[in-house]
Amino acid sequence: MMAWFASLVILGSVYVAALAFRLLSHLTVCLRRPKDLRRCYGTWAVLTGPTSGIGWSVAMELARRGLNLVLVGRDPAKLRDISETISRAAPTVQTKTVLFDLSLLTTAQGEEAMRQLQQTVEELDVGLLVNNAGVLEPSAVFLHEADVEACVDMIRVNLLALTEVTAAVIPGMVNRGRGAVVNLGSASSEAIPSLPLYTMYAATKRYVARFSKCLHVEYRRKGIDVQCQAPFFVAGTMASRFAEARRFVPLTPTPDAYARAAVRWIGHGPLCVPNFRHQIMWFFAGIAPDFLQDGILLRDHLWQRNELQTTRSLPEVCPIKQGGHAAA
């Protein structure tokens, strides 16, 4: 009996020590002086998906740190908007834009955009790459219901584009002997056992985590830090689709709050959860049994699927005409 009790005490002590170590590691990064990204890595950063949400906030945070930015996106008006916003907020920061619809990567148009990106980064001291762009669609569907073209677009953006953009940027880092790559993954592939009805999304994000870990091992001796950041929900359009996001609003940071934490964590390990609220969620996800999480998530996503199907089946409302003009 005493041996059994002693074993429980030892196991409990080890578990508590592990939690304490994780907490201490987080506090150490949060409280230490922020890393000088320009000095450690280089004067330019490449950022995909910078026109909204986390991408917009990360762009602004990097600009505040004095990094010049290559902004890669598919909407010229939105790229111009973020570029002008950065210029007003940080007049000394330079920006360049590359028009690139990552979902067209394997097409002739996508190949031309990739050549433009390669040409742009070859001329610059690019020390940081942030692969932020991602696609959630198709959402809340069974695999046999998913639109094939939407699935192909998701694979191109979440998986293929991330790989090829990294391959385009990292040679310059190797030549200079310094650099950092940050890939935006997801807690859906790392912290929870499954993400039913979002199977392909979770699977592509699992690739991001494994890809980042392997590159971290390959390139750290060459002075390059490769990291996957795995957040839970961040306030915004994408998170608003999930019932569980509304359930955990107190633990859902804003994009700006996430970006501040995310930039602080650059260079600290191959896999991280930068925001402390997300670390709390990760802790509780590790405690809850898999079958319980699977059941709750399946229930929530089936409810969401029904809601989306109802919305999609609603007839379009014809405009009411007054004097030959449609009423707004």
mmCIF file of C-alpha atoms in Angstrom:
data_model
loop_
_atom_site.group_PDB
_atom_site.id
_atom_site.type_symbol
_atom_site.label_atom_id
_atom_site.label_comp_id
_atom_site.label_asym_id
_atom_site.label_seq_id
_atom_site.Cartn_x
_atom_site.Cartn_y
_atom_site.Cartn_z
ATOM 1 C CA MET A 1 0.000 0.000 0.000
ATOM 2 C CA MET A 2 2.777 2.393 0.910
ATOM 3 C CA ALA A 3 4.632 1.633 -2.327
ATOM 4 C CA TRP A 4 1.454 2.291 -4.333
ATOM 5 C CA PHE A 5 0.896 5.597 -2.511
ATOM 6 C CA ALA A 6 4.542 6.601 -3.006
ATOM 7 C CA SER A 7 4.231 5.871 -6.732
ATOM 8 C CA LEU A 8 1.195 8.131 -6.976
ATOM 9 C CA VAL A 9 3.030 10.880 -5.130
ATOM 10 C CA ILE A 10 6.019 10.594 -7.460
ATOM 11 C CA LEU A 11 3.846 10.631 -10.573
ATOM 12 C CA GLY A 12 1.889 13.602 -9.266
ATOM 13 C CA SER A 13 5.086 15.456 -8.440
ATOM 14 C CA VAL A 14 6.498 14.837 -11.898
ATOM 15 C CA TYR A 15 3.266 16.047 -13.506
ATOM 16 C CA VAL A 16 3.156 19.194 -11.372
ATOM 17 C CA ALA A 17 6.836 19.840 -12.085
ATOM 18 C CA ALA A 18 6.193 19.540 -15.823
ATOM 19 C CA LEU A 19 3.310 22.021 -15.602
ATOM 20 C CA ALA A 20 5.425 24.378 -13.520
ATOM 21 C CA PHE A 21 8.232 24.159 -16.065
ATOM 22 C CA ARG A 22 5.860 25.033 -18.911
ATOM 23 C CA LEU A 23 4.454 27.956 -16.948
ATOM 24 C CA LEU A 24 7.936 29.175 -16.061
ATOM 25 C CA SER A 25 9.032 28.894 -19.688
ATOM 26 C CA HIS A 26 6.048 30.949 -20.787
ATOM 27 C CA LEU A 27 6.633 33.617 -18.154
ATOM 28 C CA THR A 28 10.330 33.759 -19.035
ATOM 29 C CA VAL A 29 9.552 34.511 -22.671
ATOM 30 C CA CYS A 30 6.830 37.015 -21.744
ATOM 31 C CA LEU A 31 8.981 38.892 -19.236
ATOM 32 C CA ARG A 32 12.304 38.861 -21.049
ATOM 33 C CA ARG A 33 13.285 41.780 -23.233
ATOM 34 C CA PRO A 34 11.867 41.292 -26.746
ATOM 35 C CA LYS A 35 14.342 39.860 -29.267
ATOM 36 C CA ASP A 36 15.754 42.359 -31.749
ATOM 37 C CA LEU A 37 14.488 40.661 -34.887
ATOM 38 C CA ARG A 38 16.427 42.920 -37.251
ATOM 39 C CA ARG A 39 19.725 42.213 -35.513
ATOM 40 C CA CYS A 40 19.124 38.486 -35.045
ATOM 41 C CA TYR A 41 17.659 37.654 -38.446
ATOM 42 C CA GLY A 42 17.642 40.469 -41.007
ATOM 43 C CA THR A 43 15.972 43.692 -42.045
ATOM 44 C CA TRP A 44 13.104 42.288 -44.130
ATOM 45 C CA ALA A 45 10.206 39.935 -43.393
ATOM 46 C CA VAL A 46 7.927 38.125 -45.847
ATOM 47 C CA LEU A 47 4.329 37.693 -44.691
ATOM 48 C CA THR A 48 1.567 35.795 -46.499
ATOM 49 C CA GLY A 49 -2.080 36.602 -45.851
ATOM 50 C CA PRO A 50 -1.477 40.076 -44.334
ATOM 51 C CA THR A 51 -4.759 41.743 -45.246
ATOM 52 C CA SER A 52 -7.001 40.689 -42.350
ATOM 53 C CA GLY A 53 -7.159 39.010 -38.944
ATOM 54 C CA ILE A 54 -3.951 37.627 -37.504
ATOM 55 C CA GLY A 55 -2.000 38.508 -40.646
ATOM 56 C CA TRP A 56 -2.896 42.197 -40.435
ATOM 57 C CA SER A 57 -1.988 42.343 -36.747
ATOM 58 C CA VAL A 58 1.297 40.475 -37.255
ATOM 59 C CA ALA A 59 2.214 42.881 -40.081
ATOM 60 C CA MET A 60 1.618 45.867 -37.810
ATOM 61 C CA GLU A 61 3.558 44.271 -34.945
ATOM 62 C CA LEU A 62 6.548 43.500 -37.167
ATOM 63 C CA ALA A 63 6.456 47.043 -38.502
ATOM 64 C CA ARG A 64 6.536 48.359 -34.936
ATOM 65 C CA ARG A 65 9.668 46.240 -34.442
ATOM 66 C CA GLY A 66 11.276 48.052 -37.375
ATOM 67 C CA LEU A 67 11.143 45.251 -39.944
ATOM 68 C CA ASN A 68 10.564 46.098 -43.583
ATOM 69 C CA LEU A 69 7.827 43.951 -45.086
ATOM 70 C CA VAL A 70 7.118 42.004 -48.254
ATOM 71 C CA LEU A 71 3.336 41.561 -48.180
ATOM 72 C CA VAL A 72 1.983 38.624 -50.182
ATOM 73 C CA GLY A 73 -1.756 38.488 -50.909
ATOM 74 C CA ARG A 74 -4.356 38.108 -53.621
ATOM 75 C CA ASP A 75 -6.356 41.363 -53.294
ATOM 76 C CA PRO A 76 -4.542 44.447 -54.668
ATOM 77 C CA ALA A 77 -6.835 46.916 -52.888
ATOM 78 C CA LYS A 78 -6.348 45.245 -49.510
ATOM 79 C CA LEU A 79 -2.598 44.983 -50.045
ATOM 80 C CA ARG A 80 -2.517 48.691 -50.797
ATOM 81 C CA ASP A 81 -4.574 49.360 -47.663
ATOM 82 C CA ILE A 82 -2.257 47.488 -45.286
ATOM 83 C CA SER A 83 0.813 48.971 -46.977
ATOM 84 C CA GLU A 84 -0.510 52.521 -46.536
ATOM 85 C CA THR A 85 -1.521 51.815 -42.942
ATOM 86 C CA ILE A 86 2.003 50.621 -42.160
ATOM 87 C CA SER A 87 3.493 53.689 -43.832
ATOM 88 C CA ARG A 88 1.399 55.976 -41.647
ATOM 89 C CA ALA A 89 2.092 54.047 -38.434
ATOM 90 C CA ALA A 90 5.809 53.471 -39.072
ATOM 91 C CA PRO A 91 7.124 55.976 -41.670
ATOM 92 C CA THR A 92 10.640 54.497 -41.691
ATOM 93 C CA VAL A 93 9.415 51.008 -42.587
ATOM 94 C CA GLN A 94 9.551 50.024 -46.241
ATOM 95 C CA THR A 95 6.942 47.770 -47.805
ATOM 96 C CA LYS A 96 6.740 45.803 -51.034
ATOM 97 C CA THR A 97 3.673 43.945 -52.254
ATOM 98 C CA VAL A 98 3.467 40.759 -54.295
ATOM 99 C CA LEU A 99 0.107 39.944 -55.832
ATOM 100 C CA PHE A 100 -0.233 36.193 -55.401
ATOM 101 C CA ASP A 101 -3.378 34.081 -55.184
ATOM 102 C CA LEU A 102 -1.908 31.044 -53.445
ATOM 103 C CA SER A 103 -4.849 28.876 -54.510
ATOM 104 C CA LEU A 104 -3.582 29.190 -58.108
ATOM 105 C CA LEU A 105 -0.127 27.889 -57.257
ATOM 106 C CA THR A 106 -0.007 24.995 -59.732
ATOM 107 C CA THR A 107 -1.380 27.095 -62.610
ATOM 108 C CA ALA A 108 0.516 29.286 -65.065
ATOM 109 C CA GLN A 109 -0.662 32.389 -63.207
ATOM 110 C CA GLY A 110 0.559 30.953 -59.916
ATOM 111 C CA GLU A 111 3.954 30.038 -61.363
ATOM 112 C CA GLU A 112 4.419 33.586 -62.625
ATOM 113 C CA ALA A 113 3.517 35.002 -59.198
ATOM 114 C CA MET A 114 6.009 32.631 -57.576
ATOM 115 C CA ARG A 115 8.731 33.858 -59.933
ATOM 116 C CA GLN A 116 7.916 37.439 -58.939
ATOM 117 C CA LEU A 117 8.161 36.531 -55.262
ATOM 118 C CA GLN A 118 11.492 34.777 -55.787
ATOM 119 C CA GLN A 119 12.861 37.747 -57.703
ATOM 120 C CA THR A 120 11.718 40.113 -54.955
ATOM 121 C CA VAL A 121 13.279 38.196 -52.054
ATOM 122 C CA GLU A 122 16.561 37.584 -53.901
ATOM 123 C CA GLU A 123 17.204 41.335 -53.845
ATOM 124 C CA LEU A 124 16.516 41.764 -50.112
ATOM 125 C CA ASP A 125 17.974 40.798 -46.740
ATOM 126 C CA VAL A 126 15.012 38.603 -45.813
ATOM 127 C CA GLY A 127 15.488 37.311 -42.282
ATOM 128 C CA LEU A 128 11.951 36.277 -41.387
ATOM 129 C CA LEU A 129 9.181 34.413 -43.180
ATOM 130 C CA VAL A 130 5.707 34.157 -41.667
ATOM 131 C CA ASN A 131 3.449 31.686 -43.482
ATOM 132 C CA ASN A 132 0.123 32.949 -42.187
ATOM 133 C CA ALA A 133 -2.212 32.431 -45.161
ATOM 134 C CA GLY A 134 -4.734 29.653 -44.686
ATOM 135 C CA VAL A 135 -8.093 28.369 -45.945
ATOM 136 C CA LEU A 136 -10.880 26.858 -43.833
ATOM 137 C CA GLU A 137 -13.344 25.947 -46.588
ATOM 138 C CA PRO A 138 -14.935 23.474 -47.068
ATOM 139 C CA SER A 139 -16.294 23.743 -43.546
ATOM 140 C CA ALA A 140 -18.723 21.654 -41.500
ATOM 141 C CA VAL A 141 -19.147 18.936 -44.120
ATOM 142 C CA PHE A 142 -18.614 15.213 -44.380
ATOM 143 C CA LEU A 143 -15.838 14.253 -46.755
ATOM 144 C CA HIS A 144 -18.246 12.851 -49.353
ATOM 145 C CA GLU A 145 -20.161 16.156 -49.352
ATOM 146 C CA ALA A 146 -17.145 18.410 -49.859
ATOM 147 C CA ASP A 147 -16.689 20.325 -53.091
ATOM 148 C CA VAL A 148 -13.653 18.933 -54.896
ATOM 149 C CA GLU A 149 -12.408 22.314 -56.114
ATOM 150 C CA ALA A 150 -12.651 23.760 -52.615
ATOM 151 C CA CYS A 151 -10.640 20.820 -51.290
ATOM 152 C CA VAL A 152 -7.975 21.373 -53.937
ATOM 153 C CA ASP A 153 -7.774 25.084 -53.052
ATOM 154 C CA MET A 154 -7.328 24.215 -49.376
ATOM 155 C CA ILE A 155 -4.501 21.805 -50.146
ATOM 156 C CA ARG A 156 -2.810 24.335 -52.403
ATOM 157 C CA VAL A 157 -2.935 27.149 -49.840
ATOM 158 C CA ASN A 158 -2.514 25.319 -46.525
ATOM 159 C CA LEU A 159 0.031 22.771 -47.675
ATOM 160 C CA LEU A 160 1.593 23.315 -51.090
ATOM 161 C CA ALA A 161 1.931 27.111 -50.969
ATOM 162 C CA LEU A 162 3.441 27.034 -47.491
ATOM 163 C CA THR A 163 6.012 24.516 -48.697
ATOM 164 C CA GLU A 164 6.945 26.318 -51.909
ATOM 165 C CA VAL A 165 7.085 29.793 -50.376
ATOM 166 C CA THR A 166 9.400 28.426 -47.686
ATOM 167 C CA ALA A 167 11.560 26.758 -50.338
ATOM 168 C CA ALA A 168 11.758 30.066 -52.202
ATOM 169 C CA VAL A 169 12.811 32.142 -49.186
ATOM 170 C CA ILE A 170 15.069 29.829 -47.186
ATOM 171 C CA PRO A 171 18.056 29.646 -49.607
ATOM 172 C CA GLY A 172 18.886 33.295 -48.903
ATOM 173 C CA MET A 173 18.773 32.593 -45.174
ATOM 174 C CA VAL A 174 21.157 29.675 -45.643
ATOM 175 C CA ASN A 175 23.583 31.873 -47.567
ATOM 176 C CA ARG A 176 23.513 34.529 -44.831
ATOM 177 C CA GLY A 177 23.644 31.989 -41.998
ATOM 178 C CA ARG A 178 20.649 33.426 -40.165
ATOM 179 C CA GLY A 179 16.872 33.571 -40.392
ATOM 180 C CA ALA A 180 13.564 32.418 -38.977
ATOM 181 C CA VAL A 181 10.497 30.732 -40.458
ATOM 182 C CA VAL A 182 7.178 30.860 -38.628
ATOM 183 C CA ASN A 183 4.358 28.635 -39.891
ATOM 184 C CA LEU A 184 0.860 29.171 -38.549
ATOM 185 C CA GLY A 185 -0.532 25.798 -37.582
ATOM 186 C CA SER A 186 -3.517 25.052 -35.392
ATOM 187 C CA ALA A 187 -4.347 23.556 -32.028
ATOM 188 C CA SER A 188 -6.918 21.484 -33.943
ATOM 189 C CA SER A 189 -4.110 19.181 -35.058
ATOM 190 C CA GLU A 190 -1.992 19.232 -31.888
ATOM 191 C CA ALA A 191 -4.071 19.744 -28.747
ATOM 192 C CA ILE A 192 -7.361 17.974 -29.433
ATOM 193 C CA PRO A 193 -7.951 14.388 -30.627
ATOM 194 C CA SER A 194 -10.049 15.214 -33.704
ATOM 195 C CA LEU A 195 -11.885 17.959 -35.575
ATOM 196 C CA PRO A 196 -14.891 16.181 -37.110
ATOM 197 C CA LEU A 197 -16.387 17.727 -40.260
ATOM 198 C CA TYR A 198 -13.199 19.794 -40.607
ATOM 199 C CA THR A 199 -11.078 16.766 -41.345
ATOM 200 C CA MET A 200 -9.044 18.164 -44.222
ATOM 201 C CA TYR A 201 -8.317 21.421 -42.411
ATOM 202 C CA ALA A 202 -6.979 19.603 -39.352
ATOM 203 C CA ALA A 203 -4.989 17.236 -41.572
ATOM 204 C CA THR A 204 -3.313 20.077 -43.482
ATOM 205 C CA LYS A 205 -2.408 21.771 -40.207
ATOM 206 C CA ARG A 206 -0.882 18.527 -38.958
ATOM 207 C CA TYR A 207 1.356 18.653 -41.993
ATOM 208 C CA VAL A 208 2.384 22.193 -41.036
ATOM 209 C CA ALA A 209 3.493 21.050 -37.572
ATOM 210 C CA ARG A 210 5.472 18.061 -38.863
ATOM 211 C CA PHE A 211 6.992 20.069 -41.715
ATOM 212 C CA SER A 212 8.126 22.739 -39.239
ATOM 213 C CA LYS A 213 9.619 20.248 -36.783
ATOM 214 C CA CYS A 214 11.663 18.498 -39.471
ATOM 215 C CA LEU A 215 12.929 21.790 -40.896
ATOM 216 C CA HIS A 216 13.817 22.920 -37.374
ATOM 217 C CA VAL A 217 16.081 19.896 -36.991
ATOM 218 C CA GLU A 218 17.547 20.314 -40.495
ATOM 219 C CA TYR A 219 18.326 24.020 -40.370
ATOM 220 C CA ARG A 220 19.032 25.030 -36.782
ATOM 221 C CA ARG A 221 22.751 24.332 -37.255
ATOM 222 C CA LYS A 222 22.666 26.724 -40.182
ATOM 223 C CA GLY A 223 21.432 29.536 -37.926
ATOM 224 C CA ILE A 224 17.775 29.286 -38.973
ATOM 225 C CA ASP A 225 14.932 28.928 -36.464
ATOM 226 C CA VAL A 226 11.832 27.163 -37.787
ATOM 227 C CA GLN A 227 8.684 27.238 -35.689
ATOM 228 C CA CYS A 228 5.052 26.160 -35.865
ATOM 229 C CA GLN A 229 2.647 28.242 -33.821
ATOM 230 C CA ALA A 230 -0.517 26.351 -32.868
ATOM 231 C CA PRO A 231 -3.222 28.743 -31.646
ATOM 232 C CA PHE A 232 -6.764 27.979 -30.606
ATOM 233 C CA PHE A 233 -9.446 30.480 -31.584
ATOM 234 C CA VAL A 234 -8.581 34.108 -32.249
ATOM 235 C CA ALA A 235 -11.412 36.627 -32.440
ATOM 236 C CA GLY A 236 -12.504 37.186 -36.030
ATOM 237 C CA THR A 237 -14.570 35.864 -38.901
ATOM 238 C CA MET A 238 -13.075 32.368 -38.941
ATOM 239 C CA ALA A 239 -13.529 31.785 -35.207
ATOM 240 C CA SER A 240 -17.111 33.075 -35.264
ATOM 241 C CA ARG A 241 -18.147 30.017 -37.274
ATOM 242 C CA PHE A 242 -17.457 27.650 -34.385
ATOM 243 C CA ALA A 243 -19.918 27.083 -31.544
ATOM 244 C CA GLU A 244 -17.028 26.190 -29.245
ATOM 245 C CA ALA A 245 -15.391 29.564 -29.963
ATOM 246 C CA ARG A 246 -18.449 31.355 -28.627
ATOM 247 C CA ARG A 247 -18.334 29.061 -25.594
ATOM 248 C CA PHE A 248 -14.755 30.102 -24.799
ATOM 249 C CA VAL A 249 -14.957 33.829 -25.477
ATOM 250 C CA PRO A 250 -13.027 34.725 -22.261
ATOM 251 C CA LEU A 251 -10.113 32.621 -23.538
ATOM 252 C CA THR A 252 -10.224 33.998 -27.089
ATOM 253 C CA PRO A 253 -7.666 36.789 -27.651
ATOM 254 C CA THR A 254 -7.973 39.543 -30.215
ATOM 255 C CA PRO A 255 -5.726 39.371 -33.289
ATOM 256 C CA ASP A 256 -3.607 42.219 -31.876
ATOM 257 C CA ALA A 257 -3.123 40.424 -28.546
ATOM 258 C CA TYR A 258 -2.213 37.218 -30.342
ATOM 259 C CA ALA A 259 0.233 39.008 -32.660
ATOM 260 C CA ARG A 260 2.092 40.614 -29.748
ATOM 261 C CA ALA A 261 2.574 37.221 -28.114
ATOM 262 C CA ALA A 262 3.351 35.487 -31.415
ATOM 263 C CA VAL A 263 6.184 37.865 -32.303
ATOM 264 C CA ARG A 264 7.689 37.484 -28.826
ATOM 265 C CA TRP A 265 7.849 33.703 -29.307
ATOM 266 C CA ILE A 266 9.699 33.773 -32.610
ATOM 267 C CA GLY A 267 12.830 31.652 -32.279
ATOM 268 C CA HIS A 268 11.764 29.865 -29.091
ATOM 269 C CA GLY A 269 11.266 26.226 -30.034
ATOM 270 C CA PRO A 270 9.810 24.293 -32.986
ATOM 271 C CA LEU A 271 6.233 24.205 -31.623
ATOM 272 C CA CYS A 272 4.630 26.796 -29.393
ATOM 273 C CA VAL A 273 1.323 28.199 -28.177
ATOM 274 C CA PRO A 274 2.202 31.889 -27.791
ATOM 275 C CA ASN A 275 -0.891 33.238 -26.081
ATOM 276 C CA PHE A 276 -1.354 32.407 -22.398
ATOM 277 C CA ARG A 277 -5.142 32.048 -22.765
ATOM 278 C CA HIS A 278 -4.532 29.400 -25.386
ATOM 279 C CA GLN A 279 -2.128 27.613 -23.083
ATOM 280 C CA ILE A 280 -4.926 27.385 -20.512
ATOM 281 C CA MET A 281 -7.189 25.816 -23.165
ATOM 282 C CA TRP A 282 -4.393 23.430 -24.181
ATOM 283 C CA PHE A 283 -4.032 22.352 -20.539
ATOM 284 C CA PHE A 284 -7.728 21.511 -20.164
ATOM 285 C CA ALA A 285 -7.784 19.779 -23.553
ATOM 286 C CA GLY A 286 -5.008 17.528 -22.274
ATOM 287 C CA ILE A 287 -7.068 16.568 -19.224
ATOM 288 C CA ALA A 288 -10.422 15.833 -20.892
ATOM 289 C CA PRO A 289 -10.823 12.271 -22.252
ATOM 290 C CA ASP A 290 -10.638 11.905 -26.025
ATOM 291 C CA PHE A 291 -14.081 10.310 -26.318
ATOM 292 C CA LEU A 292 -15.643 13.256 -24.501
ATOM 293 C CA GLN A 293 -13.976 15.840 -26.732
ATOM 294 C CA ASP A 294 -14.813 13.838 -29.855
ATOM 295 C CA GLY A 295 -18.483 13.664 -28.869
ATOM 296 C CA ILE A 296 -18.799 17.347 -28.020
ATOM 297 C CA LEU A 297 -17.038 18.499 -31.175
ATOM 298 C CA LEU A 298 -19.068 16.192 -33.408
ATOM 299 C CA ARG A 299 -22.304 17.445 -31.831
ATOM 300 C CA ASP A 300 -21.280 21.096 -32.232
ATOM 301 C CA HIS A 301 -20.177 20.671 -35.824
ATOM 302 C CA LEU A 302 -23.279 18.718 -36.830
ATOM 303 C CA TRP A 303 -25.325 21.592 -35.431
ATOM 304 C CA GLN A 304 -23.185 24.028 -37.415
ATOM 305 C CA ARG A 305 -23.589 21.906 -40.552
ATOM 306 C CA ASN A 306 -27.365 22.068 -40.201
ATOM 307 C CA GLU A 307 -27.245 25.842 -39.704
ATOM 308 C CA LEU A 308 -25.086 26.323 -42.789
ATOM 309 C CA GLN A 309 -27.300 24.080 -44.889
ATOM 310 C CA THR A 310 -30.349 26.070 -43.820
ATOM 311 C CA THR A 311 -28.625 29.328 -44.709
ATOM 312 C CA ARG A 312 -27.500 28.037 -48.092
ATOM 313 C CA SER A 313 -30.996 26.783 -48.931
ATOM 314 C CA LEU A 314 -32.698 30.128 -48.246
ATOM 315 C CA PRO A 315 -34.062 31.703 -51.454
ATOM 316 C CA GLU A 316 -32.460 34.905 -52.643
ATOM 317 C CA VAL A 317 -34.537 37.987 -51.860
ATOM 318 C CA CYS A 318 -35.438 39.917 -54.980
ATOM 319 C CA PRO A 319 -34.926 43.681 -54.665
ATOM 320 C CA ILE A 320 -38.057 45.810 -54.452
ATOM 321 C CA LYS A 321 -38.136 48.182 -57.380
ATOM 322 C CA GLN A 322 -39.217 51.761 -56.949
ATOM 323 C CA GLY A 323 -39.378 53.958 -60.031
ATOM 324 C CA GLY A 324 -37.229 51.538 -61.972
ATOM 325 C CA HIS A 325 -34.384 51.448 -59.394
ATOM 326 C CA ALA A 326 -33.614 48.728 -56.881
ATOM 327 C CA ALA A 327 -34.167 49.834 -53.305
ATOM 328 C CA ALA A 328 -31.121 49.463 -51.082
#
